[in-house]
Short mmCIF file of N, CA and C in Angstrom, two decimals:
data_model
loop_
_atom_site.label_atom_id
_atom_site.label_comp_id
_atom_site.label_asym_id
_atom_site.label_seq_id
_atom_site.Cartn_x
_atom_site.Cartn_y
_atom_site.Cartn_z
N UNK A 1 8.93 -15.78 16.09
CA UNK A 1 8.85 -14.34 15.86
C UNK A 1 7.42 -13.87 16.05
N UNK A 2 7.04 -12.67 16.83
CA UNK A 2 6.06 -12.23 16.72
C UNK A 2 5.63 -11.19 16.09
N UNK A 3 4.73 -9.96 16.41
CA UNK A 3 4.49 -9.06 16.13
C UNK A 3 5.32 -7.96 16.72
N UNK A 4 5.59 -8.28 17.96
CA UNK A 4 6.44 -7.26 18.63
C UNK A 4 7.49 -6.68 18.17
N UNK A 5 8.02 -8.13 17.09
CA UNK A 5 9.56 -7.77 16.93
C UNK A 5 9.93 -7.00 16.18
N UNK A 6 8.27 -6.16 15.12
CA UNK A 6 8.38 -5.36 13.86
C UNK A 6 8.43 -4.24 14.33
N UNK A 7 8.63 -2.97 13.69
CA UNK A 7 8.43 -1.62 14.02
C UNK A 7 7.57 -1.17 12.76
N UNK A 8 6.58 -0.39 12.94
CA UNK A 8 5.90 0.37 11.94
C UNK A 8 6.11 1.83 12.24
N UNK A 9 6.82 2.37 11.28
CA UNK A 9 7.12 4.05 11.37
C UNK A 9 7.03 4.54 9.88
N UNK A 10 7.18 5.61 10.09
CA UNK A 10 6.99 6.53 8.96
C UNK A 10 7.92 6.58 8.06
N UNK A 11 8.34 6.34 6.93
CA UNK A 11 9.22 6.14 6.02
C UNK A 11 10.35 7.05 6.23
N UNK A 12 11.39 6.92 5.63
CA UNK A 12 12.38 7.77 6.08
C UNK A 12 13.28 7.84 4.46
N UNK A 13 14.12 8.69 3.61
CA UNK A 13 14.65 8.59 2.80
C UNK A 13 15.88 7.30 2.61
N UNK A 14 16.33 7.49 3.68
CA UNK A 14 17.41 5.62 3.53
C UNK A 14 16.74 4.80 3.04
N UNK A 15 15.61 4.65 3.00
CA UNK A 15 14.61 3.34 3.34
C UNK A 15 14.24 3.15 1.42
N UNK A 16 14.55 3.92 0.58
CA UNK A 16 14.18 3.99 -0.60
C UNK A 16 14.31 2.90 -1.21
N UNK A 17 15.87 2.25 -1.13
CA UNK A 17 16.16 0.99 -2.16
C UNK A 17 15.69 -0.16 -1.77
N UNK A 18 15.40 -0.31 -0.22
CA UNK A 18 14.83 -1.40 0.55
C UNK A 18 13.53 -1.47 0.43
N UNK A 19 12.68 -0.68 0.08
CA UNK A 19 11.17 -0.90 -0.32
C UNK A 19 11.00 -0.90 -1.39
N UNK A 20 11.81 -0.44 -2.33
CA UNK A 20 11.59 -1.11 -3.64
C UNK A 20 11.78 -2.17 -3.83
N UNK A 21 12.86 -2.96 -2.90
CA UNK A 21 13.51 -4.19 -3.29
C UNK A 21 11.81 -4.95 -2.89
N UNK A 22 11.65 -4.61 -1.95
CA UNK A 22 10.61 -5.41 -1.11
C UNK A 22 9.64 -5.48 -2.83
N UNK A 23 8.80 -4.38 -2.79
CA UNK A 23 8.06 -4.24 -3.96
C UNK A 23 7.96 -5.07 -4.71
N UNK A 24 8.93 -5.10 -5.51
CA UNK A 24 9.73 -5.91 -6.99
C UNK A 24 9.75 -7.57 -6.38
N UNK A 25 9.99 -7.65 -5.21
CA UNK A 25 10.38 -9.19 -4.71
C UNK A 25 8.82 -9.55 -4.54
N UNK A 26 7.99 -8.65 -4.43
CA UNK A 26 6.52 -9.07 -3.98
C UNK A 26 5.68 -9.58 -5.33
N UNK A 27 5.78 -8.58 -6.06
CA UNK A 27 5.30 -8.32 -7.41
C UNK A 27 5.89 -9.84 -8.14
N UNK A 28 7.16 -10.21 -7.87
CA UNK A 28 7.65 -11.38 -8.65
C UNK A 28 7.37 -12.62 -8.21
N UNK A 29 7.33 -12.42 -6.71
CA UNK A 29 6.17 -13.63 -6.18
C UNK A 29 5.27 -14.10 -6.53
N UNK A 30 4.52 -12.96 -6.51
CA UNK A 30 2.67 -12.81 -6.67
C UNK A 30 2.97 -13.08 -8.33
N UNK A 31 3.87 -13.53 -9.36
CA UNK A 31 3.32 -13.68 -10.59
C UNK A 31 2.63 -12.64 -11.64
N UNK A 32 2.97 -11.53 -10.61
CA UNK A 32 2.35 -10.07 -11.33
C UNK A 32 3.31 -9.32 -12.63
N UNK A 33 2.49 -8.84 -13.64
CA UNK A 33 3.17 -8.64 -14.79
C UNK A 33 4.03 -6.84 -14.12
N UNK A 34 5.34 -6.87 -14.78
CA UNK A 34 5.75 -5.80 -14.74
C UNK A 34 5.34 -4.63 -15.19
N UNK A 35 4.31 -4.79 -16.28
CA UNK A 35 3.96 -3.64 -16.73
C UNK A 35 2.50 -3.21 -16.64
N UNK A 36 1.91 -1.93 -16.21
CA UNK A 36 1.11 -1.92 -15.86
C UNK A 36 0.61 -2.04 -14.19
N UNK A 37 1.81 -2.16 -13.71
CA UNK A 37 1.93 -2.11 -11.67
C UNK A 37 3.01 -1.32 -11.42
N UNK A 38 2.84 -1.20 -9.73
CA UNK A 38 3.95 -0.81 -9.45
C UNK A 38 5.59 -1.43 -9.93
N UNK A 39 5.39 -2.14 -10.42
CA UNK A 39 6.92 -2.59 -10.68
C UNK A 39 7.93 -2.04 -11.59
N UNK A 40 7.05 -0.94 -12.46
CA UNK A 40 7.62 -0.04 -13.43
C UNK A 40 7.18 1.59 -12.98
N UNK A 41 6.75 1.44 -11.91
CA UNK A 41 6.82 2.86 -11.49
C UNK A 41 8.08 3.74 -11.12
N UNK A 42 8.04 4.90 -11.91
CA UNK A 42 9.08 5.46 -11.18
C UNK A 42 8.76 6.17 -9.68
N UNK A 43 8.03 6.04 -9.01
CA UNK A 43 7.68 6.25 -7.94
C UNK A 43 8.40 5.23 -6.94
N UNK A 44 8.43 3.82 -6.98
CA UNK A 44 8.87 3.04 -6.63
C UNK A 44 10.29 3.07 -6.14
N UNK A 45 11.29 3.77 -6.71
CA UNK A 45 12.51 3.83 -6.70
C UNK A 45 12.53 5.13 -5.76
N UNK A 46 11.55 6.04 -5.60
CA UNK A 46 11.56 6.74 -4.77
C UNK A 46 10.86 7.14 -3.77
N UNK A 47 10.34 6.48 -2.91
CA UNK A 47 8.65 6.32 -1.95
C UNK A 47 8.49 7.46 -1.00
N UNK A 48 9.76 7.55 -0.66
CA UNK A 48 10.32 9.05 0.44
C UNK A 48 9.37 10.26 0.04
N UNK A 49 10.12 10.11 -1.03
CA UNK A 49 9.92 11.45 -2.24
C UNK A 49 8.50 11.51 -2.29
N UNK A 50 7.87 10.60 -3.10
CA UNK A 50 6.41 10.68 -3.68
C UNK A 50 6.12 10.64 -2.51
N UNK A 51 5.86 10.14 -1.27
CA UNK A 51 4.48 10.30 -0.47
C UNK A 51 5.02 11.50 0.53
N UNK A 52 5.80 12.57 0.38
CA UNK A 52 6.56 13.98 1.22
C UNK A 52 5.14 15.00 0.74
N UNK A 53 3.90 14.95 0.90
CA UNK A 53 2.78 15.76 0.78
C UNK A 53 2.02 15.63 1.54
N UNK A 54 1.54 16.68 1.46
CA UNK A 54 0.73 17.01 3.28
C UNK A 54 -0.50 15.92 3.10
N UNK A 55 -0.69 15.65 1.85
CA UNK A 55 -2.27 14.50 1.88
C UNK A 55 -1.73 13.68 1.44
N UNK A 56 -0.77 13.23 2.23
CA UNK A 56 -0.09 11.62 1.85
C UNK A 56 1.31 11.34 2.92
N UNK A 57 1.07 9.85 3.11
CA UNK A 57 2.28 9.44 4.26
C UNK A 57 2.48 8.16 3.73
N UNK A 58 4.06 7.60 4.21
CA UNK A 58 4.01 6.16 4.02
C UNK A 58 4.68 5.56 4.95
N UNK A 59 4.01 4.69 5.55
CA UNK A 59 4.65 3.42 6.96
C UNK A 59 5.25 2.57 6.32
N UNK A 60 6.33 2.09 6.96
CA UNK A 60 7.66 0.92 6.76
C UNK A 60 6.97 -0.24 7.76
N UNK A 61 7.38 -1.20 7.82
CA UNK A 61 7.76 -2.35 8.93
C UNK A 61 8.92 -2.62 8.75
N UNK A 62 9.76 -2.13 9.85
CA UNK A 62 10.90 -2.45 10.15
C UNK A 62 11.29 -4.06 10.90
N UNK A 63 12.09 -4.82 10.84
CA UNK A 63 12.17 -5.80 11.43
C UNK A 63 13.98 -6.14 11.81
N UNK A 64 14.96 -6.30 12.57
CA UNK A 64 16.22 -6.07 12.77
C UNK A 64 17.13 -4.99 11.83
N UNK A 65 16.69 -3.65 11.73
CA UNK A 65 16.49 -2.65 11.04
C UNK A 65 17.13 -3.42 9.36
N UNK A 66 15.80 -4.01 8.88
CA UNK A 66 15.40 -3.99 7.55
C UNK A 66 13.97 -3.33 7.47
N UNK A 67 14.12 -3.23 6.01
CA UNK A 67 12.51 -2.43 5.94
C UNK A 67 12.33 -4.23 4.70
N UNK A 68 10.64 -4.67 5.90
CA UNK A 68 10.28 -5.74 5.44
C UNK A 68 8.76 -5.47 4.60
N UNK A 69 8.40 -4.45 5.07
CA UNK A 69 6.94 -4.49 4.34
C UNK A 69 6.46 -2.45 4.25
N UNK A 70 5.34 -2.59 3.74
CA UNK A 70 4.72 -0.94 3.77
C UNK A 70 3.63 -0.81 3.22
N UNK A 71 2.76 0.60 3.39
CA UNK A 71 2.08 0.72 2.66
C UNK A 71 1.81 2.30 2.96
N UNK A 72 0.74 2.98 1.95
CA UNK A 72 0.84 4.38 2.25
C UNK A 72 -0.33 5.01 1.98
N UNK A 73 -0.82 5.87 1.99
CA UNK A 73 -2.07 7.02 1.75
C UNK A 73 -2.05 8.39 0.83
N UNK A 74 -2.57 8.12 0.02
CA UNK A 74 -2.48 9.64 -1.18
C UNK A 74 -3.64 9.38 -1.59
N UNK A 75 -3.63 11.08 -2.08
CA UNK A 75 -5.21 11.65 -2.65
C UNK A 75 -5.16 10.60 -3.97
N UNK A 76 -6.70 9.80 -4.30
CA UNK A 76 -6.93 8.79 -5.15
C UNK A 76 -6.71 10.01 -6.76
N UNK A 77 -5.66 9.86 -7.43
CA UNK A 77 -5.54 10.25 -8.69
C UNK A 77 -6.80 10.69 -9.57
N UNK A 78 -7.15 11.63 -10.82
CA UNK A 78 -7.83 11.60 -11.54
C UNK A 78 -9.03 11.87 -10.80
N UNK A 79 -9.59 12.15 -9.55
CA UNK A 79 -11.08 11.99 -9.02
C UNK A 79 -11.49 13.08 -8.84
N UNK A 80 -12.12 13.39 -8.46
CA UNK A 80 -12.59 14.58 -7.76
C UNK A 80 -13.83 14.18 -6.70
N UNK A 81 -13.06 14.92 -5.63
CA UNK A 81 -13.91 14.33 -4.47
C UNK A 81 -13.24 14.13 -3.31
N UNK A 82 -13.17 13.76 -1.91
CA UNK A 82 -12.21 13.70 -0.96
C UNK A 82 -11.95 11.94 -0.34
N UNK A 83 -11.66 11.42 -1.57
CA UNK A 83 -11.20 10.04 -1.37
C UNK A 83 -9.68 10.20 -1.49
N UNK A 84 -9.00 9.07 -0.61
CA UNK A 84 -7.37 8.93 -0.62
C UNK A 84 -7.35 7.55 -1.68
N UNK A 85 -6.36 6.83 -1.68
CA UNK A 85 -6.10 5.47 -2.19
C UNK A 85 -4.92 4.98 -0.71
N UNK A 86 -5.09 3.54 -0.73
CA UNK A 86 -4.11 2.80 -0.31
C UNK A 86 -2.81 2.26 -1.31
N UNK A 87 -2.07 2.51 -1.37
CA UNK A 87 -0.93 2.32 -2.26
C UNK A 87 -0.17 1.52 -1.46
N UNK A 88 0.24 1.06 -1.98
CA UNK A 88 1.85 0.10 -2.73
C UNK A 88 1.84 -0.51 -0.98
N UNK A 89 1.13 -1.50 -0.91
CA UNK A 89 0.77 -2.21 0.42
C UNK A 89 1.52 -3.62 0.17
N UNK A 90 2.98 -3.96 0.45
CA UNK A 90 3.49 -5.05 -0.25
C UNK A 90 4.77 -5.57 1.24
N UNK A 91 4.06 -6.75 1.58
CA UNK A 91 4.92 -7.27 2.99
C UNK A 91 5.78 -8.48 2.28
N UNK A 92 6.87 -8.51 2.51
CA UNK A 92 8.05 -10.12 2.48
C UNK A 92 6.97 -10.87 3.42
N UNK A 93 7.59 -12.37 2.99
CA UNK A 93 6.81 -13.64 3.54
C UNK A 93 7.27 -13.84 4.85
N UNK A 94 8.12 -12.95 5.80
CA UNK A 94 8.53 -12.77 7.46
C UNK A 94 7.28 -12.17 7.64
N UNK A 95 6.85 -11.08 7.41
CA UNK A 95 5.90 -10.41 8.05
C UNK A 95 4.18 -10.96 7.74
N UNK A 96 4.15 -11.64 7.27
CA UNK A 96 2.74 -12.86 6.57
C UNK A 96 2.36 -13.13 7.89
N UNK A 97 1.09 -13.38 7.99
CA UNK A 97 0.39 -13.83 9.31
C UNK A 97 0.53 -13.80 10.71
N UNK A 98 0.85 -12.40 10.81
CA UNK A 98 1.28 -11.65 11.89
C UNK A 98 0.09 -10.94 12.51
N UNK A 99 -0.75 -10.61 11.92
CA UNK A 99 -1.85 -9.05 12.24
C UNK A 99 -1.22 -8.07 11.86
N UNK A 100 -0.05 -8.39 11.41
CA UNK A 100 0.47 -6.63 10.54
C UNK A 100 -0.34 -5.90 9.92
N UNK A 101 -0.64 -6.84 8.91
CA UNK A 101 -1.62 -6.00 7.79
C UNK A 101 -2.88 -5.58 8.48
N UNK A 102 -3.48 -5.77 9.50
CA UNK A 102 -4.62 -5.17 10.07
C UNK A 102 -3.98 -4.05 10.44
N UNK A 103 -2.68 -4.22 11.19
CA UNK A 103 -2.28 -3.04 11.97
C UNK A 103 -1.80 -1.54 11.00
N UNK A 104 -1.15 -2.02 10.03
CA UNK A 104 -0.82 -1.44 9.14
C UNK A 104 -1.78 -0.52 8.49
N UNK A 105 -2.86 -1.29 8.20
CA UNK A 105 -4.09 -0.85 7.03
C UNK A 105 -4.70 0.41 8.20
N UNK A 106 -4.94 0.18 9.88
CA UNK A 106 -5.81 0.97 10.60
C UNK A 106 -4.46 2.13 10.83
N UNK A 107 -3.92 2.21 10.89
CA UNK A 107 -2.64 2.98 10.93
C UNK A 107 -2.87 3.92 9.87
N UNK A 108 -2.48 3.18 9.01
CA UNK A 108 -3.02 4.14 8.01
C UNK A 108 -4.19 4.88 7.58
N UNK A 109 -5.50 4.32 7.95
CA UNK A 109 -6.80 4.77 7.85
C UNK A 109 -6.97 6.09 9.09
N UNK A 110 -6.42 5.27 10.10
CA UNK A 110 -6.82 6.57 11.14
C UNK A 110 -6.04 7.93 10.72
N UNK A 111 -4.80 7.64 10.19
CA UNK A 111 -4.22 8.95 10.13
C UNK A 111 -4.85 9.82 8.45
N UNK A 112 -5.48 8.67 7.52
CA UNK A 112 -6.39 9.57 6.52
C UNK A 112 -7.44 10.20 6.95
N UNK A 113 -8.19 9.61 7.94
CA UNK A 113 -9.53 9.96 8.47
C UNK A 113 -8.91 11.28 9.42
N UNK A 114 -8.04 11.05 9.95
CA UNK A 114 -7.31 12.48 10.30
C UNK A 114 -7.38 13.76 10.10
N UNK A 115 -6.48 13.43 8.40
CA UNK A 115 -6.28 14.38 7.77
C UNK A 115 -7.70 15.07 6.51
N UNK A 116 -8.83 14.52 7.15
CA UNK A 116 -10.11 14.57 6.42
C UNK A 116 -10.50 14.16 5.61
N UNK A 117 -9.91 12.67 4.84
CA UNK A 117 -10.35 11.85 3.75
C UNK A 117 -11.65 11.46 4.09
N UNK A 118 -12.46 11.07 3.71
CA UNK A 118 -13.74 10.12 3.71
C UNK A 118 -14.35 9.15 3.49
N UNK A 119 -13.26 8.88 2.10
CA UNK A 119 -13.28 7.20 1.68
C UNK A 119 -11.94 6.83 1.49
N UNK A 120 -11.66 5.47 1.06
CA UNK A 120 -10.53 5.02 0.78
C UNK A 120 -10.39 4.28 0.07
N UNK A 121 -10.08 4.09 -1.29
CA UNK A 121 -10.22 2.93 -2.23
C UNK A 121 -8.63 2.64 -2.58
N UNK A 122 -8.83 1.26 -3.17
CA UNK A 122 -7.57 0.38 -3.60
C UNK A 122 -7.45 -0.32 -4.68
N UNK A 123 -6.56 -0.92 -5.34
CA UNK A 123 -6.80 -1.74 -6.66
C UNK A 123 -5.75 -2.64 -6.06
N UNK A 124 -6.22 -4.23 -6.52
CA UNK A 124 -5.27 -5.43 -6.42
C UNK A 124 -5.37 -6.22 -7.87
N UNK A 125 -4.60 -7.38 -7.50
CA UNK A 125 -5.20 -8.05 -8.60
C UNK A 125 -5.91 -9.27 -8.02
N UNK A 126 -6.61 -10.08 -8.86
CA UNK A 126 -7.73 -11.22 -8.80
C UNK A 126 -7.17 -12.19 -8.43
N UNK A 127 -5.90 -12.51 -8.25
CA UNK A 127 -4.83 -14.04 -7.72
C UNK A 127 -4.75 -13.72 -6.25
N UNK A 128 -4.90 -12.52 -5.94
CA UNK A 128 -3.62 -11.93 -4.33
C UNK A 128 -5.27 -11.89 -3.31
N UNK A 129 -5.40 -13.51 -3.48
CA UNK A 129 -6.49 -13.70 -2.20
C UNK A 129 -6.61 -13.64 -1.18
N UNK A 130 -5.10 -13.90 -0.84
CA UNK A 130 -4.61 -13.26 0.98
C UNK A 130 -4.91 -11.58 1.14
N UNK A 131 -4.57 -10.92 0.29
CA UNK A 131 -4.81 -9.71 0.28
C UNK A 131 -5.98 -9.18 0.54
N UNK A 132 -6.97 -9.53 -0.62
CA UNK A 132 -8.38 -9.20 -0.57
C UNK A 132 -9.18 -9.83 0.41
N UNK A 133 -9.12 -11.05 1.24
CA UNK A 133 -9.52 -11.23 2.45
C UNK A 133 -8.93 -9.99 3.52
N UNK A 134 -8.21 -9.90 3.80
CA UNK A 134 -7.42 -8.55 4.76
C UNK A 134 -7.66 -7.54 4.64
N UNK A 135 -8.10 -7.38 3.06
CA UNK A 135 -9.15 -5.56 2.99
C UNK A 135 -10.37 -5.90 3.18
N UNK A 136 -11.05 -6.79 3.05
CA UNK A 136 -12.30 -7.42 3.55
C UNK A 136 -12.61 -7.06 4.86
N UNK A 137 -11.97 -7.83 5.81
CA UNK A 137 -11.54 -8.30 7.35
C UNK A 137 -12.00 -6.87 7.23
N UNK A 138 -11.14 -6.04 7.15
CA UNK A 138 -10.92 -4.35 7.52
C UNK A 138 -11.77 -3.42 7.14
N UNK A 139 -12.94 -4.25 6.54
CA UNK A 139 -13.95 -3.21 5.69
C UNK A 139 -14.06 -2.88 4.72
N UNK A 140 -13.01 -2.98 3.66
CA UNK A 140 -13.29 -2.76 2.29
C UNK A 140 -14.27 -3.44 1.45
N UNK A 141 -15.36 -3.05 0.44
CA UNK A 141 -15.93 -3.59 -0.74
C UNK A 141 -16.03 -2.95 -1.88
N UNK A 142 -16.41 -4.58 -2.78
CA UNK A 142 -15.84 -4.78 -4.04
C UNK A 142 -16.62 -3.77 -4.79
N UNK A 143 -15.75 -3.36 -5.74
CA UNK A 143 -16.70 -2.24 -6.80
C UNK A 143 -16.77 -2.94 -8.05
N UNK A 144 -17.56 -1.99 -9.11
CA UNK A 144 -18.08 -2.92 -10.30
C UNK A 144 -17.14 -2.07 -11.21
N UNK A 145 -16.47 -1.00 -11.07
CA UNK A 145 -15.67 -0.45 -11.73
C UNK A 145 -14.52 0.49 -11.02
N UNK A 146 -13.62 0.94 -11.66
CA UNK A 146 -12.39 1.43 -11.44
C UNK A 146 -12.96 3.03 -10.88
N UNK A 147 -12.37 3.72 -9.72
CA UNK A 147 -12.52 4.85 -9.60
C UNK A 147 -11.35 6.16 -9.86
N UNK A 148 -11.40 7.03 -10.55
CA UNK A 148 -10.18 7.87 -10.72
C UNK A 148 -9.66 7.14 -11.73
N UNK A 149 -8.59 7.40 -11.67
CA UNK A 149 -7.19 6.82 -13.32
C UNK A 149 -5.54 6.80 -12.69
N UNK A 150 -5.41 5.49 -11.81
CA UNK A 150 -4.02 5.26 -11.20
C UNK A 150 -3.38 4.91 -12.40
N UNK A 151 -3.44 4.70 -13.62
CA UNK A 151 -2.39 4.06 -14.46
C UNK A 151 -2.47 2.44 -14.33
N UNK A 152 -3.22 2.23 -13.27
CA UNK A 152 -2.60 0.87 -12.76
C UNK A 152 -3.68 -0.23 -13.62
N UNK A 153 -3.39 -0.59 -14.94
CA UNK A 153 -4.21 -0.71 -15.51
C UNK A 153 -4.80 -2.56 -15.81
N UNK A 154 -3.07 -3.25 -14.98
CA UNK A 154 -3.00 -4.60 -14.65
C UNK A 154 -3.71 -5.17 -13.76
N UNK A 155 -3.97 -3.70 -12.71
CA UNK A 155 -5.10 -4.23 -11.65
C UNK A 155 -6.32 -4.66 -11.26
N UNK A 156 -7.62 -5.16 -12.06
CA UNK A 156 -8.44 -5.17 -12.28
C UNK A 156 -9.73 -5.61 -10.94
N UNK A 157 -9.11 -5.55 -9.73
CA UNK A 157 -9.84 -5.75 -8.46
C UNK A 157 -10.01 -4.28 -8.09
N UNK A 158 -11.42 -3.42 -7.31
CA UNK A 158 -11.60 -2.11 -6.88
C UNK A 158 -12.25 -2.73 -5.93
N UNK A 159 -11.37 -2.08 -4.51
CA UNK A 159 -12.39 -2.01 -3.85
C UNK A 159 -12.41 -0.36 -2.65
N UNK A 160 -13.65 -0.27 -2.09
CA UNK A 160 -13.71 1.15 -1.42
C UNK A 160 -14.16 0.95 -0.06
N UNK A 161 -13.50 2.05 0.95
CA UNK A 161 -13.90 1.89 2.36
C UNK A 161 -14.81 2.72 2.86
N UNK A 162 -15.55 2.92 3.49
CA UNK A 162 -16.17 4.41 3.99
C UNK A 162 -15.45 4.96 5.36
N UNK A 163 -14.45 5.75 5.41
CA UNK A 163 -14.09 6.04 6.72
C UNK A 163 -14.79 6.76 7.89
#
């Protein structure tokens, strides 16, 4: 399987229960606590919905029309200032070591830098080392503290991009 065989598009409302599933299956992988992440978001159950705002989008990876992975762009909560966040960036172990996640992450950056963001920050956690190499790779660094107030309070990795 390659890269070819994925599709990255823009979320679509069908796609709701299948990226949560993804989510929840990622989150239970990764050993991540339910509370305090996306895994108790009610956002989660509805991704369509929450990212339908003009300063926010969310990409699928489609793969034999399943939705295998995603991630998305919204104004960073609580801030003030013209930073977005990367949200709920969570691929099944098909789409792992593909260049997705490069493709994915610039996909998404170009279309924030687009829409006039300027920075871009994220929260992970401290185990998901595949991850934080791949926001690395892509430009992200580490902060010494949390920016804005996602709720996401399990997350204790920040890091920020300059677009």
């Amino acid at each position: 399987m390659k890269s070819t065989d994925f599709i990255i598009r823009e979320i679509q409302s069908k796609d709701n229960a299948q990226m949560a599933t993804v989510i929840r299956e990622v989150l239970l992988e990764m050993g991540a606590p339910k509370i305090g992440t996306a895994y108790e978001d009610k956002a989660t159950d509805k991704m369509f919905e929450n990212f339908e705002k003009p300063t926010s989008f969310y990409y699928v990876i489609e793969h034999n029309n399943m939705v295998v992975g995603g991630a998305g762009i919204a104004q960073l909560d609580n801030f003030e200032g013209n930073t977005c966040e990367l949200q709920k960036m969570y691929f099944l172990p098909i789409t792992r070591g593909k260049g997705l996640g490069s493709k994915l992450i610039n996909t998404c950056l170009d279309k924030a830098k687009a829409i006039g963001f300027e920075n871009c920050y994220l929260e992970t956690m401290p185990y998901m080392n595949a991850a934080q190499a791949l926001y690395k790779k892509n430009g992200f660094v580490n902060l010494d503290k949390p920016m804005g107030n996602t709720g996401h309070y399990s997350c204790p990795v920040w890091m920020l991009k300059k677009l």
